[in-house]
XYZ file of C-alpha atoms in Angstrom:
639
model
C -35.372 19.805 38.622
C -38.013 19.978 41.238
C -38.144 23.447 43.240
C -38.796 21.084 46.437
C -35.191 19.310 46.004
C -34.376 23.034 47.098
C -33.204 24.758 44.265
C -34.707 28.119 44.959
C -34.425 27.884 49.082
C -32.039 28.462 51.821
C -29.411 26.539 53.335
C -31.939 26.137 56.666
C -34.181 24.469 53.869
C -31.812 22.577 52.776
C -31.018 21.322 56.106
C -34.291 20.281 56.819
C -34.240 18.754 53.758
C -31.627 16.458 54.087
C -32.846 15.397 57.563
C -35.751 14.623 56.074
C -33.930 12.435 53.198
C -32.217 10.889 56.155
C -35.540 9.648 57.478
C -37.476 8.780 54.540
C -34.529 7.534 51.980
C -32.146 5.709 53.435
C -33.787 3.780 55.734
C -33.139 0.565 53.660
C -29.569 0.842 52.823
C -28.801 2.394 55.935
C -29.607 -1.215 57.942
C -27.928 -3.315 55.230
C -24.788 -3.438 57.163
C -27.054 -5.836 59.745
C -26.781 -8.644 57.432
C -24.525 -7.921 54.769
C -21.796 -9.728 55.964
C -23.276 -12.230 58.224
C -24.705 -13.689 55.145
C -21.714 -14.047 53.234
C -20.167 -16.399 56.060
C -23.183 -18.071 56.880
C -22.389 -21.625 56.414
C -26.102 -22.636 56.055
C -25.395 -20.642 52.649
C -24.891 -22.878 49.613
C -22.097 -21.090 48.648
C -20.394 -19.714 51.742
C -17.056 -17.941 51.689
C -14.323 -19.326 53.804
C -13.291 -17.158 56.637
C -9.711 -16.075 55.758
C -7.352 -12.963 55.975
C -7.316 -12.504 52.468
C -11.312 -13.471 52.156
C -12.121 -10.661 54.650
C -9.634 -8.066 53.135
C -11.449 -9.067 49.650
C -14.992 -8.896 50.510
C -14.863 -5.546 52.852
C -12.731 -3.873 49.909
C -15.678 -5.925 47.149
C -18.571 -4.517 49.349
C -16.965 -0.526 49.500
C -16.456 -0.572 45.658
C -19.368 -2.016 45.203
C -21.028 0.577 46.702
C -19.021 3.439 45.505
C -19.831 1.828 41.670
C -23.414 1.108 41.888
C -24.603 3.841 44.382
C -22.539 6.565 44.032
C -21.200 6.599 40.576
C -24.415 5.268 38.812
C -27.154 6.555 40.846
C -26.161 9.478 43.012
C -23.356 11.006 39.554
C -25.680 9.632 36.822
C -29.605 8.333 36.839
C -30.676 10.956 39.250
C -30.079 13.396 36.425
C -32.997 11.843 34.881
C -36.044 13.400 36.192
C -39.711 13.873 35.028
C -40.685 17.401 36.082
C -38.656 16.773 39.370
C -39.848 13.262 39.753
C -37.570 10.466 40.012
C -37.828 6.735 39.917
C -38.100 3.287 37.435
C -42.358 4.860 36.631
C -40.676 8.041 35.359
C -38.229 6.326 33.428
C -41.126 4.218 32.148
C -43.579 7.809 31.316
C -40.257 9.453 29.386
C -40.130 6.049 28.066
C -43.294 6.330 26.386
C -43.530 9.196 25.898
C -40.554 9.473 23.264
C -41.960 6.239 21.707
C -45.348 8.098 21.358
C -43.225 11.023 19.677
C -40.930 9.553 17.573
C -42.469 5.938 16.857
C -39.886 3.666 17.781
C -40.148 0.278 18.544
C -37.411 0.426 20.547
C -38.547 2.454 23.237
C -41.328 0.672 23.629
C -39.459 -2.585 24.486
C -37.549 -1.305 26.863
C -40.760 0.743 28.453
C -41.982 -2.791 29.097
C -38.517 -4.041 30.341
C -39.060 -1.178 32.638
C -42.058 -2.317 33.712
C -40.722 -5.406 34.544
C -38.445 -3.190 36.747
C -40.895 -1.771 38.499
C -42.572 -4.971 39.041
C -39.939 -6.238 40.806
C -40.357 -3.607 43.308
C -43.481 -4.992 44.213
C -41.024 -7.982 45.444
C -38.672 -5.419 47.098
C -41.496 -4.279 49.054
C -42.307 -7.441 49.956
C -39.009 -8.897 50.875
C -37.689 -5.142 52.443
C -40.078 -5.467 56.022
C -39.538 -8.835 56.431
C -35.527 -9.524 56.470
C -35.234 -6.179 57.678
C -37.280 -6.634 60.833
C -36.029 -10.170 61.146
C -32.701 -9.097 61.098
C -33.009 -6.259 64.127
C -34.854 -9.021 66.050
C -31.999 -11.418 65.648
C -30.028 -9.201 67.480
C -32.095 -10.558 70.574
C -30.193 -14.273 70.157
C -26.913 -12.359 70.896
C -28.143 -10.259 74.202
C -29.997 -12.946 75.255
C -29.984 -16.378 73.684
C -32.673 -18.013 75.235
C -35.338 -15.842 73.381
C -34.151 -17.202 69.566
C -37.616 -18.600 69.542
C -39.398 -15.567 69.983
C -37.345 -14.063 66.890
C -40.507 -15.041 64.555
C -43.673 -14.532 66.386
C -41.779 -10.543 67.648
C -41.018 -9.854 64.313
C -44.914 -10.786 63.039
C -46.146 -8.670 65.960
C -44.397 -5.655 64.623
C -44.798 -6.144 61.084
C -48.735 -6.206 61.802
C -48.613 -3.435 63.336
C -46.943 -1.651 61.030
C -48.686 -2.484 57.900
C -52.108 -1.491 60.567
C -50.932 2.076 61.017
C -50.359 2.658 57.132
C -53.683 4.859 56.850
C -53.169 7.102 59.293
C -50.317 8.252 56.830
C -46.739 8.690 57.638
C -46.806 12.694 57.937
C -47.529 13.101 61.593
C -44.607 10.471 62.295
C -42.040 11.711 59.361
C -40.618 14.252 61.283
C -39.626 12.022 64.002
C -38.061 9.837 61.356
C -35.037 11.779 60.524
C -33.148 12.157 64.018
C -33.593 8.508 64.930
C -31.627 7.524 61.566
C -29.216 10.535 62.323
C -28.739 8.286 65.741
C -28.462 4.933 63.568
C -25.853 6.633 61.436
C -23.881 8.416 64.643
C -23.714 4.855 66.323
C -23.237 2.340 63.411
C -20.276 4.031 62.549
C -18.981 5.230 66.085
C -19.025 1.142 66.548
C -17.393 0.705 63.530
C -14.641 3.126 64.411
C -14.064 1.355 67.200
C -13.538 -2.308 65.585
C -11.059 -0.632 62.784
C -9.359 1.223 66.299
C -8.484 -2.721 67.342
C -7.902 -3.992 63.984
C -6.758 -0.574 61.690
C -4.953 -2.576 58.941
C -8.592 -3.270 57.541
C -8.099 0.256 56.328
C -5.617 -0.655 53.659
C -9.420 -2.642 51.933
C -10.179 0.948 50.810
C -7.354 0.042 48.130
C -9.322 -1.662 44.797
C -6.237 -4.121 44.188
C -8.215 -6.347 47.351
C -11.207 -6.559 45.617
C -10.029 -7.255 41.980
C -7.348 -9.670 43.382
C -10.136 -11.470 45.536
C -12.389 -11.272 41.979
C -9.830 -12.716 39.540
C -7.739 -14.700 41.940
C -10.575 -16.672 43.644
C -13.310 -16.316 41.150
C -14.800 -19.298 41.575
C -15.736 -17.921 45.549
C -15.757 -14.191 44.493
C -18.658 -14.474 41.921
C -21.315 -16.854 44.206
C -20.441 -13.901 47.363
C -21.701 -11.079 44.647
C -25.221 -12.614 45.183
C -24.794 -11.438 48.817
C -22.350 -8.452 48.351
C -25.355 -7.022 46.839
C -27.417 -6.499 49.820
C -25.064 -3.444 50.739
C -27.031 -1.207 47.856
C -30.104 -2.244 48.789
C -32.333 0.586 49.044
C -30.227 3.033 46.071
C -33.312 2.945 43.842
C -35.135 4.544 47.085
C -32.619 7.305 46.361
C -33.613 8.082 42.844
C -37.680 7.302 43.751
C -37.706 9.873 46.437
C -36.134 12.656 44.097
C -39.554 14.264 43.739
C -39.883 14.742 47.346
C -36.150 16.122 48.942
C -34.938 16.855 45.322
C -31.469 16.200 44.135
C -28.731 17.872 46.297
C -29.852 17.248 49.609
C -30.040 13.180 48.517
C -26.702 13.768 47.443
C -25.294 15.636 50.733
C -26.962 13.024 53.030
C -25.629 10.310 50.985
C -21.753 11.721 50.772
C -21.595 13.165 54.062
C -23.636 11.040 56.605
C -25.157 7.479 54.940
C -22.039 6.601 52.925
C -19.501 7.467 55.660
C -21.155 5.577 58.691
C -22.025 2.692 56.442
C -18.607 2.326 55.401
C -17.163 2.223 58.605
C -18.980 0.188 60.074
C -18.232 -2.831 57.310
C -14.914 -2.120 57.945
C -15.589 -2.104 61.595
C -16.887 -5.562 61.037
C -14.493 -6.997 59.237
C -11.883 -5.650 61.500
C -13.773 -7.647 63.944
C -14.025 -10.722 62.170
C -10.206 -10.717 61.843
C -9.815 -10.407 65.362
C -11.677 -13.237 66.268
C -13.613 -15.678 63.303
C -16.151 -16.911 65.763
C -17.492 -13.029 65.331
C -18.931 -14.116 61.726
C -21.950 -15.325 63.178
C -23.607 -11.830 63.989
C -20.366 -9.351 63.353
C -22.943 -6.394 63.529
C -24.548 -7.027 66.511
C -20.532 -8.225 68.265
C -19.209 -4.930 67.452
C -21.249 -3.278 69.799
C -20.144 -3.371 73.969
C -22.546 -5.854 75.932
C -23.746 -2.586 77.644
C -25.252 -0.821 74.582
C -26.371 -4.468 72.864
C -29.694 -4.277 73.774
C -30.190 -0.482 72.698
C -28.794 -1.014 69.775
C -31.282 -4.000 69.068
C -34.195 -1.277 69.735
C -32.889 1.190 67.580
C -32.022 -1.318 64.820
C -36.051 -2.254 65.403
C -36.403 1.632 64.787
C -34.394 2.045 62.027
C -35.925 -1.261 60.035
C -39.222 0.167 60.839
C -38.601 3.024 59.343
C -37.291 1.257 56.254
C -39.833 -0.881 55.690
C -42.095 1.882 55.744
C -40.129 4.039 53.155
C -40.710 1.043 50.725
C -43.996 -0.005 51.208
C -44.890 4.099 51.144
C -43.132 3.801 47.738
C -45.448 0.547 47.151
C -48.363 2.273 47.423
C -46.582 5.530 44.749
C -45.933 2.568 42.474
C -49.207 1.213 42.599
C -50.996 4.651 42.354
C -48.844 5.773 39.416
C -49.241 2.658 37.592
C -53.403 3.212 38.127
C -53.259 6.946 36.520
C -51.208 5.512 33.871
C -53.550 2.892 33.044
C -51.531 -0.033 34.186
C -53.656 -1.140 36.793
C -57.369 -0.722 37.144
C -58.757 2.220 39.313
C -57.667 1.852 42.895
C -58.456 3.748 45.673
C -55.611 6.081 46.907
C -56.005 7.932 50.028
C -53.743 10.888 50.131
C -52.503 11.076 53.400
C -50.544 14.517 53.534
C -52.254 17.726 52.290
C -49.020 18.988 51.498
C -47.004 16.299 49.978
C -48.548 14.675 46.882
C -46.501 11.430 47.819
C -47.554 10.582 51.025
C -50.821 8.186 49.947
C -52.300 5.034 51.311
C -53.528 2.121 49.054
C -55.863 -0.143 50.937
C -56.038 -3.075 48.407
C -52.200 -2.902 48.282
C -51.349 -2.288 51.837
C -53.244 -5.872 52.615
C -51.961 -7.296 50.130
C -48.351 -6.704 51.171
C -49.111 -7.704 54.546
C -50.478 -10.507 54.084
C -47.066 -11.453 52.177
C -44.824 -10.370 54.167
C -45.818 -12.407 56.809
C -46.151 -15.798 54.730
C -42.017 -14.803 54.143
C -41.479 -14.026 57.675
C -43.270 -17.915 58.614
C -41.407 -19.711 55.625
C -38.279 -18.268 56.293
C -37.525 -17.524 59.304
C -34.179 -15.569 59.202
C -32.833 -12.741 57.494
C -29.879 -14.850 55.930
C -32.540 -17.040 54.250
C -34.600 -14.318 52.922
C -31.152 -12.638 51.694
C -30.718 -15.094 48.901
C -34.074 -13.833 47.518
C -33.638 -10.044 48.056
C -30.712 -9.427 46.139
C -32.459 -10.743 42.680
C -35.024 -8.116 43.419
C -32.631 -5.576 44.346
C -29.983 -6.273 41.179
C -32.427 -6.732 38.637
C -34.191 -3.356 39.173
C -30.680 -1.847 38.970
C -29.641 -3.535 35.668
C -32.801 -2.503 33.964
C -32.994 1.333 35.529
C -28.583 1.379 34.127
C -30.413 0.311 30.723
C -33.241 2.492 30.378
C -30.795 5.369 31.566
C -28.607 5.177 29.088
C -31.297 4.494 26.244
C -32.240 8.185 27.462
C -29.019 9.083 27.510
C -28.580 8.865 24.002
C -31.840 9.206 22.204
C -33.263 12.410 24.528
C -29.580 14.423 25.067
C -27.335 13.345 22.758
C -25.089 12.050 24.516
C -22.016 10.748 22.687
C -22.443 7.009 20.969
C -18.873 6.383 22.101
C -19.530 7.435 25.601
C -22.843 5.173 26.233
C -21.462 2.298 24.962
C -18.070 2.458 26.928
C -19.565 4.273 30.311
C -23.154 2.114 30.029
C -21.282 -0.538 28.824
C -19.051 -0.918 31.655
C -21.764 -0.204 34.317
C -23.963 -2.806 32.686
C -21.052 -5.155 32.850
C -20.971 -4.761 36.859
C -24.870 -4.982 36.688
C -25.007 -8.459 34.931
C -22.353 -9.920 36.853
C -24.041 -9.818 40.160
C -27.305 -10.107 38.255
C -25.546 -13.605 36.706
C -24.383 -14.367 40.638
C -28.139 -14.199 42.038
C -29.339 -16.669 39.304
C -27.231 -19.336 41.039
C -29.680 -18.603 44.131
C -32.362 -19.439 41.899
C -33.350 -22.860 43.885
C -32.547 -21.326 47.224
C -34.999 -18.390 47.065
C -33.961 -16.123 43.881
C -37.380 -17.841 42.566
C -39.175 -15.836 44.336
C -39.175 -11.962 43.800
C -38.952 -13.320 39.967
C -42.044 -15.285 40.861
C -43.680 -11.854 42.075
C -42.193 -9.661 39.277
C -43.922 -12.098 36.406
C -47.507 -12.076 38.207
C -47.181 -8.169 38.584
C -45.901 -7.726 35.244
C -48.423 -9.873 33.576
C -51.350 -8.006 35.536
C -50.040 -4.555 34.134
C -49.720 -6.815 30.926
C -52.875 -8.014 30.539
C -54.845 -4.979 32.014
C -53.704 -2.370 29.751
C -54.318 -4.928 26.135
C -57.538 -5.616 27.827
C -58.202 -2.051 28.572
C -57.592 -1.262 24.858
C -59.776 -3.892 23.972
C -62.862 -2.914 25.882
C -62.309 0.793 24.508
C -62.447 0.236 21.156
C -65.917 -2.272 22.097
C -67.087 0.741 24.013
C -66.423 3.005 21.033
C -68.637 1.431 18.791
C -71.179 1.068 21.720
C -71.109 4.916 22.565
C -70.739 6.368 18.836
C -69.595 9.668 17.610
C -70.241 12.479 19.631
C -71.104 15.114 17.634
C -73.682 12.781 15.744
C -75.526 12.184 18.980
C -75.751 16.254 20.367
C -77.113 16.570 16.344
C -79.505 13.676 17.306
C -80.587 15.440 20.298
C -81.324 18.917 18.762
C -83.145 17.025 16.129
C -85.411 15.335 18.277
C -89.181 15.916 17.564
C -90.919 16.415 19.604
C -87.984 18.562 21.630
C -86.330 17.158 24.963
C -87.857 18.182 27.853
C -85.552 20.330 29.790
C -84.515 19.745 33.398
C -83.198 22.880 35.141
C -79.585 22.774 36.526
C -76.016 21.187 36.046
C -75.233 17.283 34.559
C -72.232 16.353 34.576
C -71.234 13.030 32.436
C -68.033 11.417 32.983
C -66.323 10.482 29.553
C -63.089 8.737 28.108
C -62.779 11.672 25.554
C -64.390 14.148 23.080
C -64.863 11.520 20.434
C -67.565 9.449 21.677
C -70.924 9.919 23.378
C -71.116 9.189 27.007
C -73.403 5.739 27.666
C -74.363 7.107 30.785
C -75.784 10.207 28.816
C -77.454 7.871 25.773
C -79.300 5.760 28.867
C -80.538 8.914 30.352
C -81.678 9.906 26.941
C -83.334 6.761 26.065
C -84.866 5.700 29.494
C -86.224 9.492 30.220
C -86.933 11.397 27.381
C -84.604 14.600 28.834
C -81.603 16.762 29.248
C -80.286 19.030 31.867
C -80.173 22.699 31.059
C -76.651 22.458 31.093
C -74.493 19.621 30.576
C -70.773 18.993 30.971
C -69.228 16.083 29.177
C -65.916 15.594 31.544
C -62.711 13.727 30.211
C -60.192 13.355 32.759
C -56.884 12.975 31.384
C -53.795 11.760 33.485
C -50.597 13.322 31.919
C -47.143 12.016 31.809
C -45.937 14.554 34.490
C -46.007 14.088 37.784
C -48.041 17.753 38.652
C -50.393 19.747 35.783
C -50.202 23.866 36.349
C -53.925 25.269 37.404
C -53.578 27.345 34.216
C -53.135 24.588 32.113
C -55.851 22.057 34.178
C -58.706 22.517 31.978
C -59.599 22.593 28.269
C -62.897 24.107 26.746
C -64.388 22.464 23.947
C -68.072 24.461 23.067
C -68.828 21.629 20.360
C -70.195 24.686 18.106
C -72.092 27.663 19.071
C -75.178 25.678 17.665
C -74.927 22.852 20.816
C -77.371 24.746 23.379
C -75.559 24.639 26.353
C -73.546 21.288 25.825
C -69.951 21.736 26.312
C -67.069 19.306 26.513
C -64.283 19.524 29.311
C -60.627 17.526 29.463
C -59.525 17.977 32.707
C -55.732 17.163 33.064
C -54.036 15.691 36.043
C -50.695 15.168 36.597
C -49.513 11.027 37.685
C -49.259 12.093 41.086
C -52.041 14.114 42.204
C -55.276 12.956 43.127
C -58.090 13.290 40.579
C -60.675 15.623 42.458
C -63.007 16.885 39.142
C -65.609 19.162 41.191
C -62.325 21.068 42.260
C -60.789 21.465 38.991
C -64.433 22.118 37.029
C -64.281 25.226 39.806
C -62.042 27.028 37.939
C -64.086 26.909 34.358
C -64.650 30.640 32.943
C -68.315 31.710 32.792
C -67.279 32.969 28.999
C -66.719 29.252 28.332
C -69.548 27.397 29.775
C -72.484 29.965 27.721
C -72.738 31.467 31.394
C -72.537 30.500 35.056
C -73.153 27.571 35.706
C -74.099 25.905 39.354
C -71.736 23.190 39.966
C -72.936 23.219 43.714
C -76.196 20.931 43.025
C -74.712 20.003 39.842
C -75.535 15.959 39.251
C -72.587 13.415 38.168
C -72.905 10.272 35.634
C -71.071 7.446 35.550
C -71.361 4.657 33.498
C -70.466 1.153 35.260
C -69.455 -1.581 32.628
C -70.079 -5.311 32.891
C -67.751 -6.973 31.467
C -68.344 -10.003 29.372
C -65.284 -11.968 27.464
C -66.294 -12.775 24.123
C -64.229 -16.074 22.129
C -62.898 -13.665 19.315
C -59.084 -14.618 19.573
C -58.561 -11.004 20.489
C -56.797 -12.063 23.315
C -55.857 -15.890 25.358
C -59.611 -16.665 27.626
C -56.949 -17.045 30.687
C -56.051 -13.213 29.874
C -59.415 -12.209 29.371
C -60.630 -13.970 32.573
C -57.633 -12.304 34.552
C -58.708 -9.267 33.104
C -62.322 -9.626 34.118
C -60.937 -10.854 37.763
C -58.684 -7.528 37.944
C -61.420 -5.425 37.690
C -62.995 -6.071 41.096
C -60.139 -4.658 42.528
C -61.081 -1.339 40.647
C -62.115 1.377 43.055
C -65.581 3.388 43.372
C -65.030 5.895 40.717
C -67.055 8.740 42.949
C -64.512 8.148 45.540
C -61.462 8.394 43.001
C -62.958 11.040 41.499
C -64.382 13.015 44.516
C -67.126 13.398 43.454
C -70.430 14.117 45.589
C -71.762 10.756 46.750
C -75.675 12.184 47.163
C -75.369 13.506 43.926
C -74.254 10.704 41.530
C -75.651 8.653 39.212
C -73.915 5.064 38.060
C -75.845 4.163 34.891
C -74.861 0.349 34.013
C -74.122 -1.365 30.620
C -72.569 -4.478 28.903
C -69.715 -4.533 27.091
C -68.549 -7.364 25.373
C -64.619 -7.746 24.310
């Protein structure tokens, strides 16, 4: 486990910690009581559930087990055991993934690395889908406080998400601290209120007892399974739990959820439903009903708050997503602006920032209320679940051991849960499930196609580039000799087989070679963070080479790639003397790509490849390197 999670600190550490987790976290489940409920009794629903005694009893008790199955038992007790050198989340799944497959050679593993892709794909919809219902359904408070504003429910609700998506490079560091006692308020008030609607109603209390949810399950299952589709919604948010392990650690995501999120949540559905059995016109916005008339229109502020805040946990994890999936080769190069010089998290992605933007508000227009949107959040919110249970307990068995017996009856059970309100969403399919599917199969055939085209162009660019030890031989050979340039080149590679083309064009084109010459592979391990001491790796080529060396520089999937930083720490002793790295010039070779009709792979594939690489960033940004000292040689490649 990650040192940050706390391990090795204090108890005032730890605090801060889990104040911290409270900000960042659980933003999203934390405001799922809003509309959990409401949208199992809307009647616009296709499926709506009959306001009853026993429906409410059922539903409240459905919606607390739910929650204590999916959130606490398998994420908070199980998955969040899984780490990858502290880091948590459906990408480190995915790296372990591979990175057994790469070990051991099973098929297997890779399967299910690409199921988990699809996993992480439908995050892209979550992030999507999180800002808008979650904003829309804090603005629908308004109706209640003041009815005559419903129409200004959309065009607020655009305002805001616009200007949150506007603020996203300024990074959320400055603001995060601020983040954590205004969802400690949330938490204090949501369940206060709820308190008080169990105070008026307190036989909602005897819901806590499972019997009401497996009697409302097998005695009205033909209501009970089309309400799982919306019973979902209150675990929205628990893969935020396991994707944030990296940055609050284990325990104090545990002690927030047992002792603040979980507790306040709770009581406040119970609040609600205590409500709703008080008075059945109260289905229509239980949440916002529970509350006096004199705190109604604070509470619609700090709801606003409290969405804000978890819309911006998800599109920050967006943008981790994204930025993994780029070092991993998964998406081409984008540009990732680290925003905190302290957390390797916090980063901005311009190209996916707009992007999500632009979405959300196309859902927020087509819409136009949270209960709508609700049919098509819980597909993206269930089917990340099911596959992250899967993957989990793949690891469980192949990576510790864990008894055969014991995966198949404690996975198999879990999955069973999974799949049944996986099997509930797909009868939203028609009314909205389409859609974060929709999203999931574009994303997922991107990351397809990109890394089979990748691997295509590679091994074209292999036989373009040649052996790299042939060509240094070449170059000492050459007669008359190369004339020598004093000072540093530096030539961006793939690897220490093959010759850079940047270096072959400056060959060809100018007849010379820098004094000294670094050939610079930069590879991006399946960790999240690479030691200093283990950064770099010397290759002299042979003492015969005169001054040519070759350098892998490892980063970690999380940090940013800054080369001149890590080529800083290179040992005189390795480099045939000092070398000056401070006018040292940089090489890059820029490919145009050119799709070939060898049935290597479908022309709409190819042509979607070609298309994704305009997205790929600057490579002297990504790789800081000097701007007024870089060269971008160009070639053709042909795949």
């Amino acid at each position: 486990m990650s040192t940050v999670g706390g391990a090795h600190h204090g108890p005032p550490f730890r605090a801060l910690l889990v104040v911290g987790a409270l900000g960042v976290v659980f933003g999203d489940i934390g405001t799922s009581p809003i509309y959990t409920l409401q949208t199992l009794f809307d009647p616009s629903d296709p499926h709506p559930v009959p306001i009853s005694v026993d429906n409410v009893y059922g539903l409240v008790s459905l919606i607390f087990w739910s929650v204590m199955i999916i959130v606490t038992l398998t994420y908070i007790t199980l998955v969040m055991r899984a780490d990858n050198e502290g880091e948590g989340g459906i990408m480190a799944l995915i790296t372990m993934l591979k990175h057994g497959a790469a070990a051991r050679g099973r098929r297997t593993a890779i399967v299910l690395a690409a199921l988990g892709l699809f996993g992480a794909s439908l995050f892209f919809g979550d992030s999507m889908i999180t800002p808008a219902i979650s904003v829309l359904s804090a603005i629908e408070g308004i109706k209640v406080v003041t009815p005559d504003l419903q129409d200004w429910i959309v065009p607020i609700t655009a305002v805001i998400i616009v200007a949150l998506f506007m603020v996203q490079r300024h990074g959320t560091a400055k603001v995060g601290r601020f983040f954590g006692p205004v969802m400690i308020l949330w938490f204090v008030s949501i369940g206060a209120f709820g308190i008080r609607g169990i105070i008026g109603h307190p036989e909602i209390l005897k819901a806590l007892s499972p019997t009401y949810a497996l009697s409302f399950v097998f005695g009205h299952f033909h209501i009970a399974f089309f309400a799982l589709a919306a019973v979902v919604l209150a675990v929205t948010g628990a893969e935020a739990l396991y994707a944030d392990m990296g940055h609050f650690g284990r325990r104090p995501i545990t002690l927030a959820w047992l002792f603040v999120v979980l507790p306040a949540c709770i009581l406040n559905y119970f609040g609600q439903g205590a409500l709703i059995l008080g008075d059945e016109r109260s289905v229509s916005a239980p949440f916002f009903l529970l509350i006096p008339g004199w705190a109604r229109l604070p509470m619609v502020l700090l709801a606003t708050a409290a969405t804000i805040i978890a819309s911006q946990a998800v599109i920050t994890g967006a943008f981790s997503v994204a930025a993994q999936a780029s070092k991993l080769g998964l998406l081409p190069r984008l540009r990732v602006v680290h925003t905190s010089a302290s957390a390797y998290g916090q980063v901005y992605v311009p190209t996916i920032n707009w992007l999500l933007m632009v979405s959300v508000l196309i859902l927020v227009f087509a819409f136009e209320s949270s209960a709508k949107l609700a049919y098509a959040y819980g597909m993206a919110v269930i089917g990340t679940i099911t596959i992250v249970t899967l993957l989990f307990f793949y690891l469980a068995r192949t990576r510790w051991g864990t008894p055969l017996w014991m995966v198949v009856i404690g996975g198999g059970a879990l999955l069973l849960v999974d799949l049944l309100f996986l099997a509930a969403n797909m009868t939203k399919l028609v009314h909205g499930a389409w859609l974060p599917l929709l999203i999931a199969v574009i994303a997922w055939t991107v990351m397809m196609t990109w890394e089979r085209g990748r691997y295509l162009v590679t091994k074209a660019r292999d036989e373009a580039e040649g052996p790299l030890r042939e060509f240094i031989d070449e170059l000492s050979a050459c007669d008359p000799p190369l004339l020598r340039i004093p000072g540093t080149a530096v030539f961006l590679n793939r690897g220490d087989q093959t010759a850079p083309l940047a270096m072959r064009a400056n060959v060809d084109h100018n007849h010379a070679r820098h004094e000294h010459v670094l050939i610079v592979a930069v590879d991006t391990m399946p960790v999240p963070r690479v030691p200093e001491d283990g950064r770099l790796e010397v290759d002299a080529l042979g003492y015969a080479r005169d001054g040519i060396i070759h350098v892998t520089v490892k980063f970690g999937y999380m940090e940013p790639s800054d080369v001149p930083a890590a080529l800083r720490l290179l040992d005189p002793a390795d480099t045939e003397g000092p070398i000056d790295l401070d006018d040292a010039s940089y090489f890059l070779s820029k490919l145009e790509l050119d799709p070939s009709r060898e049935p290597t792979m479908a022309q709409w594939r190819k042509s979607l490849f070609v298309a994704t690489s305009y997205l790929t960033a600057d490579a002297t940004d990504f790789f800081h390197l000097p701007r007024d000292r870089t060269v971008i040689m160009g070639s053709r490649i042909e795949f």
